[in-house]
Short mmCIF file of C-alpha atoms in Angstrom, two decimals:
data_model
loop_
_atom_site.label_atom_id
_atom_site.label_comp_id
_atom_site.label_asym_id
_atom_site.label_seq_id
_atom_site.Cartn_x
_atom_site.Cartn_y
_atom_site.Cartn_z
CA MET D 1 44.92 26.79 35.81
CA GLN D 2 45.89 28.66 38.98
CA MET D 3 46.11 31.82 37.11
CA LEU D 4 42.54 32.21 36.86
CA SER D 5 41.92 31.91 40.73
CA PHE D 6 42.58 35.49 41.39
CA LEU D 7 39.44 36.03 39.68
CA ASP D 8 37.71 34.33 42.58
CA THR D 9 37.92 37.45 44.49
CA PHE D 10 35.60 39.03 42.16
CA THR D 11 32.89 36.47 42.91
CA ALA D 12 29.78 38.20 44.16
CA PHE D 13 27.41 36.15 41.78
CA PRO D 14 26.71 32.61 42.16
CA LEU D 15 26.83 32.12 38.28
CA ALA D 16 30.36 33.45 38.14
CA GLU D 17 32.42 30.77 39.81
CA LEU D 18 35.41 29.30 37.88
CA GLU D 19 36.64 25.94 38.74
CA VAL D 20 38.93 24.26 35.95
CA GLY D 21 40.62 21.12 36.76
CA LYS D 22 38.59 20.21 39.29
CA HIS D 23 36.55 16.95 39.12
CA PHE D 24 33.75 15.51 40.94
CA TYR D 25 35.25 12.10 41.25
CA TRP D 26 33.20 8.87 41.55
CA GLU D 27 35.30 5.86 42.60
CA ILE D 28 34.36 2.15 41.40
CA GLY D 29 36.69 -0.35 43.05
CA ASN D 30 40.00 1.37 42.43
CA LEU D 31 38.80 3.19 39.20
CA LYS D 32 38.41 6.93 39.12
CA LEU D 33 35.54 8.39 37.18
CA HIS D 34 34.90 12.04 36.38
CA GLY D 35 31.04 11.94 37.83
CA GLN D 36 30.36 15.44 36.19
CA VAL D 37 30.83 14.18 32.66
CA PHE D 38 28.84 11.06 33.11
CA ILE D 39 25.90 13.02 34.55
CA THR D 40 25.90 15.52 31.67
CA SER D 41 26.66 12.95 29.02
CA TRP D 42 23.58 10.94 30.49
CA ILE D 43 21.46 13.83 30.12
CA VAL D 44 22.51 14.22 26.54
CA ILE D 45 21.88 10.48 25.86
CA ALA D 46 18.69 10.86 27.26
CA ILE D 47 17.72 13.85 25.08
CA LEU D 48 19.00 11.97 22.21
CA LEU D 49 17.04 8.92 23.03
CA THR D 50 13.80 10.61 23.91
CA ALA D 51 13.90 12.63 20.74
CA SER D 52 14.37 9.46 18.82
CA VAL D 53 11.70 7.69 20.45
CA LEU D 54 9.27 10.50 20.00
CA ALA D 55 10.02 10.78 16.23
CA THR D 56 10.02 7.29 15.34
CA ARG D 57 6.89 6.45 17.47
CA ASN D 58 4.19 7.25 15.25
CA ILE D 59 6.07 7.51 11.58
CA GLN D 60 3.90 9.14 9.10
CA ARG D 61 4.55 9.36 5.39
CA VAL D 62 4.23 13.02 5.60
CA PRO D 63 6.37 13.95 8.40
CA GLN D 64 5.04 16.37 11.30
CA GLY D 65 6.37 17.99 14.51
CA ILE D 66 9.25 15.99 16.16
CA GLN D 67 9.44 13.61 13.43
CA ASN D 68 10.13 16.49 10.77
CA VAL D 69 12.90 17.81 13.09
CA MET D 70 14.56 14.45 13.47
CA GLU D 71 14.11 13.84 9.77
CA TYR D 72 16.00 16.94 9.27
CA ALA D 73 18.85 15.97 11.42
CA LEU D 74 18.92 12.52 9.82
CA GLU D 75 19.23 14.01 6.53
CA PHE D 76 21.93 16.36 7.63
CA VAL D 77 24.21 13.89 9.08
CA ARG D 78 23.38 11.54 5.97
CA ASP D 79 24.62 14.41 3.72
CA ILE D 80 27.80 14.46 5.70
CA ALA D 81 28.32 10.93 5.36
CA LYS D 82 27.35 10.79 1.80
CA ASN D 83 29.55 13.65 1.05
CA GLN D 84 32.46 12.04 2.29
CA LEU D 85 32.09 8.32 1.84
CA GLY D 86 30.11 8.38 -1.56
CA GLU D 87 26.57 7.20 -2.27
CA LYS D 88 27.73 3.51 -2.24
CA GLU D 89 29.61 3.08 1.10
CA TYR D 90 27.96 5.58 3.33
CA ARG D 91 25.12 3.53 4.60
CA PRO D 92 27.17 1.02 6.99
CA TRP D 93 28.84 4.12 8.43
CA LEU D 94 26.04 6.35 8.95
CA PRO D 95 25.27 5.27 12.46
CA PHE D 96 28.71 6.09 13.63
CA ILE D 97 29.05 9.45 11.97
CA GLY D 98 25.60 10.33 12.60
CA THR D 99 26.04 9.48 16.39
CA LEU D 100 29.54 11.25 16.37
CA PHE D 101 27.80 14.36 15.12
CA LEU D 102 24.48 14.43 17.33
CA PHE D 103 26.32 13.50 20.53
CA ILE D 104 29.06 16.15 20.07
CA PHE D 105 26.44 18.73 18.75
CA VAL D 106 23.93 18.11 21.68
CA SER D 107 26.85 18.11 24.10
CA ASN D 108 28.21 21.27 23.01
CA TRP D 109 24.84 22.90 22.86
CA SER D 110 24.06 21.82 26.04
CA GLY D 111 27.21 23.11 27.56
CA ALA D 112 26.11 26.50 26.04
CA LEU D 113 22.48 26.43 26.61
CA ILE D 114 21.69 24.62 29.81
CA PRO D 115 22.88 26.71 32.89
CA TRP D 116 24.66 23.63 34.38
CA ARG D 117 26.54 25.81 36.69
CA LEU D 118 23.25 26.57 38.62
CA ILE D 119 23.40 23.02 39.88
CA GLU D 120 25.85 22.70 42.90
CA LEU D 121 28.42 19.75 43.19
CA PRO D 122 30.50 18.89 46.09
CA GLU D 123 33.45 19.33 43.84
CA GLY D 124 34.00 20.60 40.46
CA GLU D 125 31.02 21.79 38.14
CA LEU D 126 28.83 20.52 35.32
CA ALA D 127 29.77 21.37 31.99
CA ALA D 128 29.35 20.19 28.45
CA PRO D 129 30.71 16.51 28.11
CA THR D 130 32.97 17.51 25.34
CA SER D 131 35.00 19.93 27.68
CA ASP D 132 36.32 17.15 29.27
CA ILE D 133 39.69 15.65 27.32
CA ASN D 134 38.41 11.98 28.37
CA THR D 135 35.28 12.37 26.23
CA THR D 136 37.19 13.78 23.19
CA VAL D 137 39.95 11.20 23.28
CA ALA D 138 37.40 8.58 23.71
CA LEU D 139 35.52 9.63 20.66
CA ALA D 140 38.76 10.35 18.64
CA LEU D 141 40.08 6.93 19.45
CA LEU D 142 36.80 5.16 18.39
CA THR D 143 37.23 7.08 15.11
CA SER D 144 40.77 5.62 14.66
CA LEU D 145 39.56 2.27 15.56
CA ALA D 146 36.60 2.71 13.06
CA TYR D 147 38.85 3.63 10.16
CA PHE D 148 41.33 0.78 10.89
CA TYR D 149 38.29 -1.47 10.92
CA ALA D 150 36.81 0.13 8.03
CA GLY D 151 40.21 -0.43 5.93
CA PHE D 152 40.70 -4.05 7.01
CA SER D 153 37.27 -5.22 6.33
CA LYS D 154 37.33 -3.65 2.92
CA ARG D 155 41.03 -4.51 1.98
CA GLY D 156 42.27 -6.95 4.21
CA LEU D 157 46.00 -6.95 4.71
CA GLY D 158 46.12 -4.73 1.54
CA TYR D 159 45.44 -1.95 3.82
CA PHE D 160 49.10 -1.79 5.03
CA SER D 161 50.07 -0.80 1.33
CA LYS D 162 48.62 2.67 1.66
CA TYR D 163 51.50 3.15 4.13
CA VAL D 164 54.08 2.71 1.23
CA GLU D 165 51.80 3.47 -1.58
CA PRO D 166 53.10 6.56 -3.27
CA THR D 167 56.84 5.96 -2.03
CA PRO D 168 58.35 4.15 0.85
CA ILE D 169 60.09 7.41 1.94
CA LEU D 170 56.76 8.61 3.33
CA LEU D 171 56.52 5.76 5.65
CA PRO D 172 57.25 7.39 8.62
CA ILE D 173 54.95 10.24 7.87
CA ALA D 174 52.18 7.70 7.23
CA ILE D 175 52.53 5.88 10.53
CA LEU D 176 52.77 9.39 12.30
CA GLU D 177 49.39 10.32 10.59
CA ASP D 178 47.85 7.61 12.48
CA PHE D 179 48.87 9.24 15.58
CA THR D 180 48.13 12.77 14.52
CA LYS D 181 44.60 12.21 13.40
CA PRO D 182 43.07 11.19 16.84
CA LEU D 183 45.31 13.74 18.52
CA SER D 184 44.33 16.50 16.48
CA LEU D 185 40.52 15.41 16.27
CA SER D 186 40.45 15.26 20.10
CA PHE D 187 42.43 18.31 21.12
CA ARG D 188 40.58 20.48 18.62
CA LEU D 189 37.18 19.65 20.05
CA PHE D 190 38.36 19.65 23.73
CA GLY D 191 40.39 23.00 23.08
CA ASN D 192 37.44 24.94 21.24
CA ILE D 193 34.72 23.71 23.71
CA LEU D 194 36.84 24.30 27.02
CA ALA D 195 38.02 27.51 25.72
CA ASP D 196 34.56 28.86 24.79
CA GLU D 197 33.10 27.87 28.20
CA LEU D 198 36.17 29.65 29.83
CA VAL D 199 35.95 32.70 27.83
CA VAL D 200 31.87 33.07 28.48
CA ALA D 201 32.72 32.10 32.53
CA VAL D 202 35.46 34.75 32.50
CA LEU D 203 33.13 37.35 30.64
CA VAL D 204 30.10 36.28 33.02
CA LEU D 205 32.40 36.71 36.05
CA LEU D 206 33.57 40.29 34.92
CA VAL D 207 30.29 41.64 33.43
CA PRO D 208 27.49 39.54 34.33
CA LEU D 209 24.99 41.11 32.21
CA PHE D 210 24.48 41.48 28.23
CA VAL D 211 28.23 41.75 27.48
CA PRO D 212 28.74 38.16 27.32
CA ILE D 213 25.69 37.25 24.89
CA PRO D 214 27.68 38.02 21.55
CA VAL D 215 30.39 35.56 23.00
CA MET D 216 27.69 33.14 23.79
CA LEU D 217 26.24 33.30 20.27
CA LEU D 218 29.75 32.91 18.99
CA GLY D 219 29.95 29.87 21.31
CA LEU D 220 26.92 28.27 19.88
CA PHE D 221 28.25 28.78 16.44
CA THR D 222 31.72 27.32 17.04
CA SER D 223 30.16 24.45 18.84
CA ALA D 224 28.19 23.45 15.92
CA ILE D 225 31.06 23.81 13.68
CA GLN D 226 33.14 21.69 15.98
CA ALA D 227 30.50 19.04 15.83
CA LEU D 228 30.50 19.39 11.80
CA VAL D 229 34.21 19.08 11.43
CA PHE D 230 34.68 16.22 13.83
CA ALA D 231 32.02 14.00 12.00
CA THR D 232 33.12 15.33 8.73
CA LEU D 233 36.71 14.55 9.49
CA ALA D 234 35.91 11.33 10.77
CA GLY D 235 33.98 10.30 7.42
CA ALA D 236 36.82 11.53 5.58
CA TYR D 237 39.35 9.26 7.26
CA ILE D 238 37.12 6.44 6.95
CA HIS D 239 36.67 7.13 3.25
CA GLU D 240 40.36 7.31 3.07
CA ALA D 241 40.90 4.10 4.66
CA VAL D 242 38.29 2.54 2.54
CA GLU D 243 39.34 3.89 -0.78
CA GLY D 244 43.04 3.90 -0.35
CA HIS D 245 45.31 6.66 -1.77
CA GLY D 246 44.07 9.02 -4.73
CA GLY D 247 41.30 10.34 -2.40
CA GLU D 248 41.88 13.93 -1.57
CA GLU D 249 43.12 14.99 2.00
CA HIS D 250 40.51 16.62 4.03
CA GLU D 251 42.01 18.65 6.74
CA ALA D 252 40.19 21.69 8.21
CA HIS D 253 40.45 23.81 11.19
CA MET I 1 42.89 19.31 33.21
CA PHE I 2 44.43 16.38 31.39
CA ASP I 3 44.01 13.82 33.73
CA PHE I 4 43.09 10.51 31.93
CA ASP I 5 41.15 8.00 34.06
CA ALA I 6 38.52 5.31 33.65
CA THR I 7 36.06 7.97 32.18
CA LEU I 8 37.83 7.35 28.91
CA PRO I 9 37.07 3.94 28.36
CA LEU I 10 33.71 4.12 29.88
CA MET I 11 32.76 6.98 27.84
CA ALA I 12 33.70 4.91 24.52
CA ILE I 13 31.71 2.11 25.66
CA GLN I 14 28.79 4.37 26.49
CA PHE I 15 29.15 5.95 23.05
CA LEU I 16 29.00 2.73 21.45
CA ILE I 17 25.93 1.76 23.18
CA LEU I 18 24.58 4.98 22.30
CA MET I 19 25.41 4.28 18.55
CA VAL I 20 23.53 0.89 18.70
CA LEU I 21 20.67 2.30 20.52
CA LEU I 22 20.34 5.34 18.07
CA ASN I 23 20.85 2.81 15.17
CA ARG I 24 18.12 0.88 16.33
CA LEU I 25 15.88 3.82 17.49
CA PHE I 26 16.61 6.44 15.27
CA PHE I 27 18.66 5.77 12.12
CA LYS I 28 16.95 2.41 10.72
CA PRO I 29 13.37 3.48 10.96
CA LEU I 30 13.74 6.89 9.59
CA MET I 31 16.13 5.75 6.91
CA LYS I 32 13.58 3.08 5.96
CA THR I 33 10.80 5.84 6.13
CA LEU I 34 13.12 8.18 3.86
CA ASP I 35 13.51 5.24 1.42
CA GLU I 36 9.91 4.20 1.52
CA ARG I 37 8.90 7.92 0.74
CA ASP I 38 11.43 8.12 -1.87
CA SER I 39 10.14 5.19 -3.85
CA TYR I 40 6.69 6.08 -3.23
CA ILE I 41 6.98 9.71 -4.81
CA ARG I 42 9.22 8.13 -7.62
CA SER I 43 6.45 5.53 -8.55
CA ASN I 44 3.74 8.47 -8.04
CA GLN I 45 5.94 10.57 -10.28
CA VAL I 46 6.13 7.72 -13.15
CA ASP I 47 2.35 7.04 -12.59
CA ALA I 48 1.69 11.04 -13.03
CA GLN I 49 3.94 11.18 -16.25
CA GLU I 50 2.18 8.19 -17.66
CA ARG I 51 -1.05 9.89 -17.18
CA LEU I 52 0.08 12.96 -18.52
CA ALA I 53 1.38 11.63 -21.57
CA LYS I 54 -1.86 9.68 -21.97
CA ALA I 55 -3.78 12.97 -21.43
CA GLN I 56 -1.56 14.86 -24.27
CA ARG I 57 -2.46 11.79 -26.42
CA LEU I 58 -5.91 12.22 -25.91
CA ILE I 59 -5.77 15.99 -26.52
CA GLN I 60 -3.97 15.29 -29.69
CA GLN I 61 -6.47 12.73 -30.72
CA TYR I 62 -9.46 15.15 -29.94
CA GLU I 63 -7.68 17.98 -31.81
CA GLU I 64 -7.27 15.82 -34.77
CA GLU I 65 -11.11 14.81 -34.71
CA LEU I 66 -12.06 18.33 -34.23
CA ALA I 67 -9.95 19.61 -37.18
CA ALA I 68 -11.55 16.44 -39.36
CA SER I 69 -15.12 17.46 -38.23
CA ARG I 70 -14.40 21.08 -38.99
CA ARG I 71 -13.26 20.28 -42.31
CA GLU I 72 -16.19 17.97 -43.01
CA ALA I 73 -18.66 20.78 -41.79
CA GLN I 74 -16.84 23.25 -44.11
CA ALA I 75 -17.19 20.78 -46.98
CA LEU I 76 -21.04 20.40 -46.08
CA VAL I 77 -21.49 23.93 -45.98
CA ALA I 78 -19.82 24.67 -49.18
CA SER I 79 -21.70 21.96 -51.20
CA ALA I 80 -25.00 23.11 -49.50
CA GLU I 81 -24.46 26.66 -50.70
CA GLU I 82 -23.44 25.51 -54.24
CA GLU I 83 -26.57 23.44 -54.31
CA ALA I 84 -28.64 26.52 -53.14
CA GLN I 85 -27.04 28.56 -55.62
CA LYS I 86 -27.85 25.94 -58.56
CA ILE I 87 -31.37 25.76 -57.21
CA ALA I 88 -31.79 29.58 -57.30
CA ALA I 89 -30.33 29.98 -60.83
CA GLN I 90 -32.61 27.36 -61.92
CA ARG I 91 -35.63 29.01 -60.38
CA LEU I 92 -34.53 32.18 -61.76
CA ALA I 93 -34.37 30.77 -65.26
CA GLU I 94 -37.54 29.21 -65.25
CA ALA I 95 -39.37 32.25 -63.90
CA GLN I 96 -37.63 34.24 -66.63
CA GLN I 97 -38.81 31.69 -69.23
CA GLU I 98 -42.31 31.67 -68.00
CA ALA I 99 -42.26 35.38 -67.84
CA GLN I 100 -41.10 35.43 -71.51
CA ALA I 101 -43.84 32.77 -72.42
CA ARG I 102 -46.71 34.94 -70.92
CA ARG I 103 -45.46 38.03 -72.39
CA GLU I 104 -45.25 36.59 -75.79
CA GLN I 105 -48.82 35.10 -75.07
CA ALA I 106 -50.02 38.24 -74.39
CA GLN I 107 -48.42 40.02 -77.40
CA GLN I 108 -50.06 37.38 -79.58
CA GLU I 109 -53.31 38.18 -77.96
CA LEU I 110 -53.07 41.77 -78.48
CA ASP I 111 -51.86 41.25 -82.30
CA ARG I 112 -55.00 39.22 -82.61
CA GLN I 113 -57.48 41.58 -80.95
CA LYS I 114 -55.93 44.25 -82.82
CA ALA I 115 -56.27 42.49 -86.21
CA GLU I 116 -59.91 41.56 -85.22
CA ALA I 117 -60.28 45.22 -84.39
CA MET I 118 -58.81 46.31 -87.79
CA GLN I 119 -61.07 43.89 -89.61
CA ALA I 120 -64.33 45.23 -87.90
CA LEU I 121 -62.99 48.65 -88.46
CA GLU I 122 -62.57 48.08 -92.16
CA GLN I 123 -65.97 46.81 -92.71
CA GLN I 124 -67.49 49.40 -90.85
CA VAL I 125 -65.27 51.89 -92.90
CA ASP I 126 -66.94 50.33 -96.01
CA ALA I 127 -70.42 50.72 -94.62
CA LEU I 128 -69.92 54.14 -93.47
CA SER I 129 -68.05 55.21 -96.89
CA ARG I 130 -71.08 53.78 -98.79
CA GLN I 131 -73.47 55.82 -96.46
CA ILE I 132 -71.21 58.75 -97.11
CA LEU I 133 -71.40 58.28 -100.75
CA ASP I 134 -75.24 57.31 -100.63
CA LYS I 135 -75.71 60.70 -98.76
CA VAL I 136 -73.39 62.73 -100.95
CA LEU I 137 -74.27 61.16 -104.18
CA GLY I 138 -77.82 60.07 -103.73
CA ALA I 139 -79.14 63.56 -103.51
CA SER I 140 -77.67 64.34 -106.87
CA VAL I 141 -78.01 60.93 -108.47
CA GLY I 142 -81.43 60.60 -106.74
#
């Protein structure tokens, strides 16, 4: 993204720095890690765990305060899972789909709401964990593993019949689907979040006050939508693997 | 921008750990709470419906009893009125009879006295007519 570097000449504001493709590397042995992603993801995880502990510390029959909020979140992800997987199948998959939604949602919103860029790093900058391709690919691959696991545990080797089920002519496409699913999942999320952060950053760079606010609000909206889409598609893929063919295709965005 | 490294597997592991932790801290307890609340509400609803049915049965029973006692009261009032009318008619008849009897008695008394008076008058008529005869004829005769 060298093409954006000319914008650095405009920087008169500490908020308005733009660094893309630079990472704050941690090295463990000979492994390289993106430190900024881990820092923000730990904060996201800490938020989620704290909210969960606070919500379940003193469970009441009539929910109040944080318990009510978290019950609303739970009912929301439960509805996602239930809509995709059906009343009978959704329970074992609720933690996976729910955690996907909550992690992506809180990550995205943390990128939009927490002013990460005020915190100085030696290199790179803090941003939403989901704006790093590693995170989204990790989540998408886990989704692939999840639906393979769902298919095998439900139907054993009969799971492979879905590749030749309507007609063997579609075999290449069916195999290709297993690659396009994680690819589209990960790039959709990554692209949306990174693009949103870049747009906001560029606008802040050009006009620091007020003008970026509508774009920021739009960013909040798309962030939430992307979390919903990711969780919904994960549920749809798992459902498809569990049910075999005959289930309608859920494809969106 | 597309540099994959050890971040990817570690992120996946981290996500799985988060899932396990959230499952234990968030999904299980709250799902249990929701289920318990559901069954609580359902049992309460069944209970309330039973009570409502019972109350409606009681209302119906009371209304039937009320109607029965109202009918009874009306019958009682009707019979009492009938009896009262009967008694009144009887008394009236008795009173009329007595009045008739008294009137007849008085009439008889009147007749008797009239007859007596007539008789007495007749005697006096005799005496007086003799006196008159005496006075008129006595001088001539005498």
